[in-house]
Coordinates of C-alpha atoms and ligand atoms in Angstrom, one line a residue:
X1 CA 21.2 -1.4 -2.5
X2 CA 18.3 -1.1 0.0
X3 CA 15.2 0.2 -1.7
X4 CA 12.1 0.4 0.5
X5 CA 9.5 1.1 -2.1
X6 CA 6.3 0.6 0.0
X7 CA 5.6 2.6 3.2
X8 CA 2.9 4.6 4.9
X9 CA 2.6 7.9 6.8
X10 CA -0.2 9.4 8.9
X11 CA -1.7 10.9 5.7
X12 CA -3.1 7.3 5.2
X13 CA -3.0 4.6 7.8
X14 CA 0.5 4.9 9.1
X15 CA 1.4 6.6 12.3
X16 CA 4.5 8.6 11.5
X17 CA 4.7 12.0 9.9
X18 CA 6.6 12.1 6.6
X19 CA 9.6 13.7 8.3
X20 CA 9.7 11.0 11.0
X21 CA 9.4 8.2 8.5
X22 CA 12.3 9.7 6.5
X23 CA 14.4 9.9 9.7
X24 CA 13.6 6.3 10.5
X25 CA 14.6 5.2 7.0
X26 CA 17.8 7.2 7.3
X27 CA 18.7 5.4 10.6
X28 CA 18.0 2.1 9.0
X29 CA 20.3 2.9 6.0
X30 CA 17.7 2.8 3.3
X31 CA 19.1 4.1 0.0
X32 CA 15.8 4.7 -1.8
X33 CA 12.5 5.3 -0.1
X34 CA 9.0 5.5 -1.7
X35 CA 6.2 6.8 0.5
X36 CA 3.2 4.9 -0.8
X37 CA 0.1 6.1 1.1
X38 CA -3.2 4.6 0.2
X39 CA -4.7 6.8 -2.6
X40 CA -2.9 9.9 -1.4
X41 CA 0.2 11.9 -2.3
X42 CA -0.2 14.5 0.4
X43 CA 3.0 13.4 2.2
X44 CA 4.9 13.9 -1.0
X45 CA 3.5 17.4 -1.6
X46 CA 4.5 18.3 2.0
X47 CA 8.1 17.0 1.6
X48 CA 8.4 18.9 -1.7
X49 CA 7.3 22.1 0.1
X50 CA 9.7 21.5 3.1
X51 CA 12.5 19.4 1.6
X52 CA 14.6 17.4 4.1
X53 CA 18.1 18.8 4.9
X54 CA 19.8 15.4 4.3
X55 CA 20.3 13.8 0.9
X56 CA 19.6 10.2 2.0
X57 CA 17.5 8.3 1.6
X58 CA 16.6 9.4 -1.9
X59 CA 12.9 9.8 -2.3
X60 CA 10.9 8.5 -5.2
X61 CA 7.2 9.4 -5.7
X62 CA 4.9 6.7 -4.6
X63 CA 1.2 5.8 -4.0
X64 CA -0.7 2.6 -3.2
X65 CA -4.0 2.4 -5.3
X66 CA -6.8 0.2 -4.2
X67 CA -8.4 -1.6 -7.2
X68 CA -11.2 -4.1 -7.6
X69 CA -10.7 -7.3 -9.6
X70 CA -13.2 -10.2 -9.6
X71 CA -14.5 -9.0 -6.2
X72 CA -11.0 -8.8 -4.6
X73 CA -9.2 -5.7 -3.5
X74 CA -5.9 -5.7 -5.3
X75 CA -3.3 -3.1 -4.4
X76 CA -1.2 -1.4 -7.1
X77 CA 1.8 0.6 -6.1
X78 CA 2.8 3.5 -8.4
X79 CA 6.4 4.7 -8.5
X80 CA 8.2 7.6 -10.0
X81 CA 5.3 9.6 -11.4
X82 CA 4.6 13.3 -11.6
X83 CA 2.7 14.1 -8.4
X84 CA 0.9 17.1 -10.0
X85 CA -0.5 15.1 -12.9
X86 CA -4.2 16.2 -13.2
X87 CA -5.5 12.7 -14.2
X88 CA -3.8 11.0 -11.3
X89 CA -4.9 13.6 -8.8
X90 CA -8.5 13.3 -10.1
X91 CA -8.3 9.5 -9.6
X92 CA -6.9 10.0 -6.0
X93 CA -9.7 12.4 -5.2
X94 CA -12.3 10.0 -6.4
X95 CA -10.8 7.1 -4.4
X96 CA -10.6 9.3 -1.2
X97 CA -14.3 10.2 -1.7
X98 CA -15.1 6.5 -1.9
X99 CA -13.1 6.0 1.3
X100 CA -15.1 8.6 3.1
X101 CA -18.4 7.2 1.9
X102 CA -17.4 3.7 3.0
X103 CA -16.6 5.1 6.4
X104 CA -20.0 6.7 6.6
X105 CA -21.6 3.3 5.7
X106 CA -19.5 1.6 8.4
X107 CA -20.5 4.3 10.9
X108 CA -24.2 3.6 10.1
X109 CA -23.6 -0.1 10.6
X110 CA -21.7 0.5 13.9
X111 CA -24.5 2.8 15.2
X112 CA -27.0 0.0 14.5
X113 CA -24.8 -2.2 16.6
X114 CA -25.0 0.4 19.4
X115 CA -21.5 2.1 18.9
X116 CA -21.6 5.8 18.2
X117 CA -18.8 8.3 17.4
X118 CA -16.8 6.8 14.6
X119 CA -17.0 9.8 12.3
X120 CA -16.1 12.2 15.2
X121 CA -13.0 10.0 15.9
X122 CA -12.0 10.0 12.2
X123 CA -12.3 13.8 12.0
X124 CA -9.6 14.2 14.7
X125 CA -7.0 12.3 12.6
X126 CA -4.4 14.0 10.3
X127 CA -5.1 11.6 7.4
X128 CA -6.6 12.5 4.1
X129 CA -7.2 8.9 3.1
X130 CA -9.4 7.0 5.6
X131 CA -9.0 3.3 6.0
X132 CA -10.3 0.3 7.8
X133 CA -7.1 0.4 9.9
X134 CA -8.5 3.6 11.5
X135 CA -11.7 1.9 12.3
X136 CA -9.8 -1.0 13.9
X137 CA -8.0 1.6 16.1
X138 CA -11.4 3.1 17.1
X139 CA -12.8 -0.4 18.0
X140 CA -9.7 -1.1 20.1
X141 CA -9.8 2.3 21.8
X142 CA -13.5 1.8 22.7
X143 CA -12.7 -1.7 24.1
X144 CA -15.0 -3.3 21.5
X145 CA -12.2 -5.6 20.3
X146 CA -8.8 -6.5 21.8
X147 CA -6.6 -6.5 18.6
X148 CA -6.4 -5.5 15.0
X149 CA -6.8 -9.1 14.0
X150 CA -10.0 -9.4 16.0
X151 CA -11.2 -6.1 14.5
X152 CA -10.7 -7.4 10.9
X153 CA -12.1 -10.9 11.7
X154 CA -15.2 -9.8 13.5
X155 CA -16.0 -6.4 12.0
X156 CA -14.0 -5.2 9.0
X157 CA -13.1 -8.2 6.9
X158 CA -15.2 -9.3 3.9
X159 CA -17.5 -11.2 6.2
X160 CA -17.3 -8.8 9.1
X161 CA -20.3 -7.3 10.8
X162 CA -19.8 -3.8 9.4
X163 CA -18.1 -4.6 6.1
X164 CA -18.9 -2.3 3.3
X165 CA -17.5 -2.9 -0.2
X166 CA -16.0 0.1 -2.1
X167 CA -16.1 0.4 -5.9
X168 CA -12.4 1.0 -6.4
X169 CA -11.1 1.7 -9.9
X170 CA -10.1 -1.3 -12.2
X171 CA -6.5 -2.5 -12.5
X172 CA -6.5 -1.2 -16.1
X173 CA -7.4 2.3 -15.0
X174 CA -4.8 2.3 -12.2
X175 CA -2.0 1.2 -14.6
X176 CA -3.1 3.6 -17.4
X177 CA -3.3 6.6 -15.0
X178 CA 0.1 5.8 -13.5
X179 CA 1.6 5.5 -17.0
X180 CA 0.0 8.8 -18.1
X181 CA 1.6 10.4 -15.1
X182 CA 5.0 9.0 -16.2
X183 CA 5.2 6.3 -13.5
X184 CA 5.6 2.6 -13.1
X185 CA 2.9 0.2 -11.8
X186 CA 3.8 -2.6 -9.4
X187 CA 1.5 -5.2 -7.9
X188 CA 1.8 -5.0 -4.1
X189 CA 2.2 -8.0 -1.8
X190 CA 1.0 -10.7 -4.3
X191 CA 0.7 -13.5 -1.7
X192 CA -1.8 -11.6 0.5
X193 CA -4.8 -11.9 -1.8
X194 CA -7.3 -14.7 -1.0
X195 CA -7.3 -16.2 -4.5
X196 CA -6.8 -19.8 -5.7
X197 CA -3.7 -20.9 -7.7
X198 CA -5.4 -20.6 -11.1
X199 CA -7.1 -17.3 -10.3
X200 CA -3.7 -15.9 -9.1
X201 CA -2.2 -16.8 -12.4
X202 CA -5.1 -15.1 -14.2
X203 CA -4.6 -12.1 -12.0
X204 CA -0.9 -11.9 -13.0
X205 CA -1.7 -12.5 -16.7
X206 CA -4.3 -9.7 -16.7
X207 CA -2.0 -7.3 -14.8
X208 CA 0.7 -8.0 -17.5
X209 CA -1.9 -7.5 -20.3
X210 CA -2.9 -4.2 -18.8
X211 CA 0.7 -3.0 -19.0
X212 CA 1.7 -3.6 -15.4
X213 CA 5.5 -3.2 -14.9
X214 CA 6.5 -4.9 -11.7
X215 CA 5.8 -7.3 -8.9
X216 CA 6.7 -7.0 -5.3
X217 CA 8.9 -10.0 -4.7
X218 CA 10.4 -9.3 -1.3
X219 CA 8.5 -7.7 1.6
X220 CA 8.0 -8.1 5.3
X221 CA 6.8 -11.4 6.7
X222 CA 7.4 -13.3 3.5
X223 CA 9.0 -16.6 3.9
X224 CA 12.0 -17.5 1.6
X225 CA 10.1 -20.3 -0.2
X226 CA 7.3 -18.0 -1.2
X227 CA 9.8 -15.3 -2.2
X228 CA 11.5 -17.8 -4.4
X229 CA 8.1 -18.8 -6.0
X230 CA 7.4 -15.1 -6.7
X231 CA 10.8 -14.7 -8.2
X232 CA 10.1 -17.5 -10.7
X233 CA 6.7 -15.9 -11.6
X234 CA 8.3 -12.5 -11.9
X235 CA 10.6 -13.8 -14.6
X236 CA 7.9 -15.9 -16.3
X237 CA 5.6 -13.0 -16.7
X238 CA 8.4 -10.5 -17.6
X239 CA 7.9 -8.2 -14.7
X240 CA 10.5 -6.1 -12.9
X241 CA 11.0 -6.9 -9.3
X242 CA 10.3 -4.5 -6.4
X243 CA 11.0 -4.6 -2.7
X244 CA 9.3 -2.8 0.2
X245 CA 8.4 -3.2 3.9
X246 CA 4.8 -1.9 3.8
X247 CA 5.8 -0.1 7.0
X248 CA 2.8 1.4 9.0
X249 CA 4.0 2.0 12.6
X250 CA 7.1 1.5 14.7
X251 CA 5.3 -0.9 17.1
X252 CA 5.3 -3.7 14.6
X253 CA 8.9 -4.8 14.6
X254 CA 8.3 -7.4 11.8
X255 CA 7.2 -4.7 9.4
X256 CA 9.9 -2.1 9.9
X257 CA 11.4 0.2 7.4
X258 CA 14.0 -1.6 5.3
X259 CA 13.2 -5.0 6.9
X260 CA 12.9 -7.6 4.1
X261 CA 15.2 -9.9 2.2
X262 CA 17.4 -9.0 -0.7
X263 CA 16.1 -10.0 -4.1
X264 CA 17.3 -13.5 -5.1
X265 CA 20.3 -13.5 -7.4
X266 CA 18.4 -14.4 -10.6
X267 CA 16.6 -11.1 -10.3
X268 CA 19.7 -9.0 -10.1
X269 CA 19.2 -7.6 -13.6
X270 CA 15.4 -7.2 -13.1
X271 CA 15.3 -5.0 -10.1
X272 CA 12.8 -2.2 -10.7
X273 CA 15.4 0.5 -10.0
X274 CA 17.2 -0.6 -13.1
X275 CA 14.0 0.0 -15.2
X276 CA 14.6 2.5 -18.0
X277 CA 11.7 4.5 -16.6
X278 CA 13.2 4.8 -13.1
X279 CA 13.6 8.5 -12.3
X280 CA 17.2 9.8 -12.5
X281 CA 16.8 12.1 -9.5
X282 CA 14.9 12.4 -6.2
X283 CA 11.4 13.7 -5.9
Ligands
AMP301 P1 -8.5 -0.2 3.4 O1 -7.4 0.6 2.7 O2 -9.5 0.6 4.1 O3 -9.1 -1.3 2.5 O4 -7.8 -1.0 4.6 C1 -6.8 -1.9 4.3 C2 -5.7 -1.7 5.3 O5 -6.0 -2.3 6.5 C3 -4.4 -2.4 4.8 O6 -3.6 -1.5 4.0 C4 -3.7 -2.8 6.0 O7 -2.9 -1.8 6.5 C5 -4.8 -3.1 7.0 N1 -5.3 -4.5 7.1 C6 -6.0 -5.2 6.2 N2 -6.2 -6.4 6.7 C7 -5.7 -6.5 8.0 C8 -5.7 -7.5 9.0 N3 -6.2 -8.7 8.9 N4 -5.0 -7.1 10.2 C9 -4.5 -5.9 10.3 N5 -4.5 -4.9 9.4 C10 -5.1 -5.2 8.2
MN302 MN1 -2.5 0.0 5.1
MN303 MN1 -1.7 -3.1 0.6
MN304 MN1 0.6 -0.8 2.0

């Protein structure tokens, strides 16, 4: 079973349209695909209006919510919810507004540094959920930085020159809203947060206390030893195990659709697609 339960389209910071992402997943023999744009379900609404002709991969509703926990941006992936749920859509709209406001703050900071035109550039994009990734593209296009890495280190990261914090929802609100919409809540890429060992355990404990259902255990660029460690933690905290590439664009061969390790054997019975709340049919 190949379940890629974390991927992005051009409605957030990916580069492919929903149809092109589906075609790529089909080529790469993905059985289940969740499109999990940042704080947006627009790709899913589009695919529901214009359903793909082929039956594979099977599509499950997805979203990646940004939350704030002890000053860190923690990403919670929602799966299998009702995409029309009013409470969820209200939260997404609020988060998208925060994203636009953060871009305006970054634009002001960039103007002070002598670089104009960010908002004009952003307004040409198809996305509904603006992200720092788009600002990185703008900085590269303008020749201000050479790479994404440089853009995040010098400008966009926590200590970057134009960094601007956003007041994302709490983990508790993200989990409650996903549950109210009939979905499951999964912590995305747990090894990518800059927290110490004890703080990480506290994070997992609080996520479990809040009713969090799952943990991403296998994803792109995760080495086997760390995956094994996550598998142990997943069992210890009683989470279900999820898998996903976090695919954004075809140029990054290490983060391609379906490109991650199978779950380790001890999690065979804890795969999130075996959860009683997993939807019985496609989107
Ligand atoms: P935002 O959603 O605006 O907080 O932007 C976060 C997005 O930027 C993530 O989802 C990644 O796609 C991307 N990102 C974050 N850090 C880096 C980095 N160091 N290098 C490249 N992309 C990054
Ligand atoms: Mn992203
Ligand atoms: Mn993320
Ligand atoms: Mn992601």
